[in-house]
Amino acid sequence: MVATPKDINPNNEPTVICPECGLPIPASMERCPYCGIRMPRGCKMLAIRVAVAVVAVITAIVLLVTLL
């Protein structure tokens, strides 16, 4: 039986996209359950980097709008 995203992530925790197979997996997993690739520096680090990037973009937009 192949795991589906709902089997892997029943609690709706944050997900990241596997760079190998492109499927969403929970940010807390170190390996993709679909293709078995080890996530670079763990999925948590990737999720944190994405969150920081999103906050930086939102901050830049807010600053740009307030300066105009």
mmCIF file with all atom_site columns, C-alpha atoms in Angstrom:
data_model
loop_
_atom_site.group_PDB
_atom_site.id
_atom_site.type_symbol
_atom_site.label_atom_id
_atom_site.label_alt_id
_atom_site.label_comp_id
_atom_site.label_asym_id
_atom_site.label_entity_id
_atom_site.label_seq_id
_atom_site.pdbx_PDB_ins_code
_atom_site.Cartn_x
_atom_site.Cartn_y
_atom_site.Cartn_z
_atom_site.occupancy
_atom_site.B_iso_or_equiv
_atom_site.pdbx_formal_charge
_atom_site.auth_seq_id
_atom_site.auth_comp_id
_atom_site.auth_asym_id
_atom_site.auth_atom_id
_atom_site.pdbx_PDB_model_num
ATOM 1  C CA . MET A 1 1  ? 0.000  0.000  0.000  1.00 0.00 ? 1  MET A CA 1
ATOM 2  C CA . VAL A 1 2  ? 1.332  3.423  -0.956 1.00 0.00 ? 2  VAL A CA 1
ATOM 3  C CA . ALA A 1 3  ? 1.152  6.161  1.670  1.00 0.00 ? 3  ALA A CA 1
ATOM 4  C CA . THR A 1 4  ? -1.027 9.133  0.830  1.00 0.00 ? 4  THR A CA 1
ATOM 5  C CA . PRO A 1 5  ? -0.594 12.682 2.167  1.00 0.00 ? 5  PRO A CA 1
ATOM 6  C CA . LYS A 1 6  ? -3.567 12.199 4.524  1.00 0.00 ? 6  LYS A CA 1
ATOM 7  C CA . ASP A 1 7  ? -1.982 9.032  5.973  1.00 0.00 ? 7  ASP A CA 1
ATOM 8  C CA . ILE A 1 8  ? 1.321  10.814 6.514  1.00 0.00 ? 8  ILE A CA 1
ATOM 9  C CA . ASN A 1 9  ? -0.089 14.100 7.845  1.00 0.00 ? 9  ASN A CA 1
ATOM 10 C CA . PRO A 1 10 ? -3.334 13.471 9.766  1.00 0.00 ? 10 PRO A CA 1
ATOM 11 C CA . ASN A 1 11 ? -2.842 16.410 12.185 1.00 0.00 ? 11 ASN A CA 1
ATOM 12 C CA . ASN A 1 12 ? -2.451 19.112 9.509  1.00 0.00 ? 12 ASN A CA 1
ATOM 13 C CA . GLU A 1 13 ? 1.057  20.092 10.625 1.00 0.00 ? 13 GLU A CA 1
ATOM 14 C CA . PRO A 1 14 ? 3.109  22.323 8.275  1.00 0.00 ? 14 PRO A CA 1
ATOM 15 C CA . THR A 1 15 ? 4.322  20.601 5.133  1.00 0.00 ? 15 THR A CA 1
ATOM 16 C CA . VAL A 1 16 ? 7.256  21.046 2.780  1.00 0.00 ? 16 VAL A CA 1
ATOM 17 C CA . ILE A 1 17 ? 7.675  19.880 -0.799 1.00 0.00 ? 17 ILE A CA 1
ATOM 18 C CA . CYS A 1 18 ? 10.111 17.037 -1.412 1.00 0.00 ? 18 CYS A CA 1
ATOM 19 C CA . PRO A 1 19 ? 12.752 18.230 -3.916 1.00 0.00 ? 19 PRO A CA 1
ATOM 20 C CA . GLU A 1 20 ? 12.969 14.760 -5.498 1.00 0.00 ? 20 GLU A CA 1
ATOM 21 C CA . CYS A 1 21 ? 9.346  13.659 -6.017 1.00 0.00 ? 21 CYS A CA 1
ATOM 22 C CA . GLY A 1 22 ? 7.518  16.978 -5.491 1.00 0.00 ? 22 GLY A CA 1
ATOM 23 C CA . LEU A 1 23 ? 4.978  15.635 -2.999 1.00 0.00 ? 23 LEU A CA 1
ATOM 24 C CA . PRO A 1 24 ? 4.088  17.415 0.259  1.00 0.00 ? 24 PRO A CA 1
ATOM 25 C CA . ILE A 1 25 ? 5.420  15.847 3.463  1.00 0.00 ? 25 ILE A CA 1
ATOM 26 C CA . PRO A 1 26 ? 5.252  16.995 7.101  1.00 0.00 ? 26 PRO A CA 1
ATOM 27 C CA . ALA A 1 27 ? 8.040  19.399 8.034  1.00 0.00 ? 27 ALA A CA 1
ATOM 28 C CA . SER A 1 28 ? 9.027  17.185 10.974 1.00 0.00 ? 28 SER A CA 1
ATOM 29 C CA . MET A 1 29 ? 10.115 14.223 8.796  1.00 0.00 ? 29 MET A CA 1
ATOM 30 C CA . GLU A 1 30 ? 13.787 13.767 7.908  1.00 0.00 ? 30 GLU A CA 1
ATOM 31 C CA . ARG A 1 31 ? 13.106 11.404 4.994  1.00 0.00 ? 31 ARG A CA 1
ATOM 32 C CA . CYS A 1 32 ? 10.446 11.483 2.322  1.00 0.00 ? 32 CYS A CA 1
ATOM 33 C CA . PRO A 1 33 ? 8.107  8.486  2.827  1.00 0.00 ? 33 PRO A CA 1
ATOM 34 C CA . TYR A 1 34 ? 7.411  8.339  -0.930 1.00 0.00 ? 34 TYR A CA 1
ATOM 35 C CA . CYS A 1 35 ? 10.892 8.336  -2.491 1.00 0.00 ? 35 CYS A CA 1
ATOM 36 C CA . GLY A 1 36 ? 13.091 7.863  0.607  1.00 0.00 ? 36 GLY A CA 1
ATOM 37 C CA . ILE A 1 37 ? 15.365 10.837 -0.041 1.00 0.00 ? 37 ILE A CA 1
ATOM 38 C CA . ARG A 1 38 ? 16.882 12.443 3.036  1.00 0.00 ? 38 ARG A CA 1
ATOM 39 C CA . MET A 1 39 ? 15.790 16.046 3.246  1.00 0.00 ? 39 MET A CA 1
ATOM 40 C CA . PRO A 1 40 ? 18.686 18.528 3.236  1.00 0.00 ? 40 PRO A CA 1
ATOM 41 C CA . ARG A 1 41 ? 19.469 19.512 6.847  1.00 0.00 ? 41 ARG A CA 1
ATOM 42 C CA . GLY A 1 42 ? 16.106 18.055 7.849  1.00 0.00 ? 42 GLY A CA 1
ATOM 43 C CA . CYS A 1 43 ? 12.693 19.329 6.876  1.00 0.00 ? 43 CYS A CA 1
ATOM 44 C CA . LYS A 1 44 ? 12.401 21.558 9.933  1.00 0.00 ? 44 LYS A CA 1
ATOM 45 C CA . MET A 1 45 ? 15.342 23.651 8.773  1.00 0.00 ? 45 MET A CA 1
ATOM 46 C CA . LEU A 1 46 ? 13.802 23.983 5.321  1.00 0.00 ? 46 LEU A CA 1
ATOM 47 C CA . ALA A 1 47 ? 10.459 25.032 6.806  1.00 0.00 ? 47 ALA A CA 1
ATOM 48 C CA . ILE A 1 48 ? 12.184 27.620 8.995  1.00 0.00 ? 48 ILE A CA 1
ATOM 49 C CA . ARG A 1 49 ? 14.078 29.025 6.011  1.00 0.00 ? 49 ARG A CA 1
ATOM 50 C CA . VAL A 1 50 ? 10.858 29.324 4.010  1.00 0.00 ? 50 VAL A CA 1
ATOM 51 C CA . ALA A 1 51 ? 9.097  31.024 6.930  1.00 0.00 ? 51 ALA A CA 1
ATOM 52 C CA . VAL A 1 52 ? 11.941 33.540 7.327  1.00 0.00 ? 52 VAL A CA 1
ATOM 53 C CA . ALA A 1 53 ? 11.870 34.272 3.595  1.00 0.00 ? 53 ALA A CA 1
ATOM 54 C CA . VAL A 1 54 ? 8.103  34.853 3.672  1.00 0.00 ? 54 VAL A CA 1
ATOM 55 C CA . VAL A 1 55 ? 8.409  37.218 6.641  1.00 0.00 ? 55 VAL A CA 1
ATOM 56 C CA . ALA A 1 56 ? 11.201 39.110 4.863  1.00 0.00 ? 56 ALA A CA 1
ATOM 57 C CA . VAL A 1 57 ? 9.100  39.541 1.720  1.00 0.00 ? 57 VAL A CA 1
ATOM 58 C CA . ILE A 1 58 ? 6.058  40.714 3.687  1.00 0.00 ? 58 ILE A CA 1
ATOM 59 C CA . THR A 1 59 ? 8.215  43.168 5.653  1.00 0.00 ? 59 THR A CA 1
ATOM 60 C CA . ALA A 1 60 ? 9.717  44.532 2.434  1.00 0.00 ? 60 ALA A CA 1
ATOM 61 C CA . ILE A 1 61 ? 6.262  45.010 0.902  1.00 0.00 ? 61 ILE A CA 1
ATOM 62 C CA . VAL A 1 62 ? 4.960  46.793 4.005  1.00 0.00 ? 62 VAL A CA 1
ATOM 63 C CA . LEU A 1 63 ? 7.997  49.096 4.079  1.00 0.00 ? 63 LEU A CA 1
ATOM 64 C CA . LEU A 1 64 ? 7.649  49.837 0.373  1.00 0.00 ? 64 LEU A CA 1
ATOM 65 C CA . VAL A 1 65 ? 3.954  50.672 0.721  1.00 0.00 ? 65 VAL A CA 1
ATOM 66 C CA . THR A 1 66 ? 4.529  52.930 3.739  1.00 0.00 ? 66 THR A CA 1
ATOM 67 C CA . LEU A 1 67 ? 7.290  54.846 1.938  1.00 0.00 ? 67 LEU A CA 1
ATOM 68 C CA . LEU A 1 68 ? 5.119  55.574 -1.100 1.00 0.00 ? 68 LEU A CA 1
#
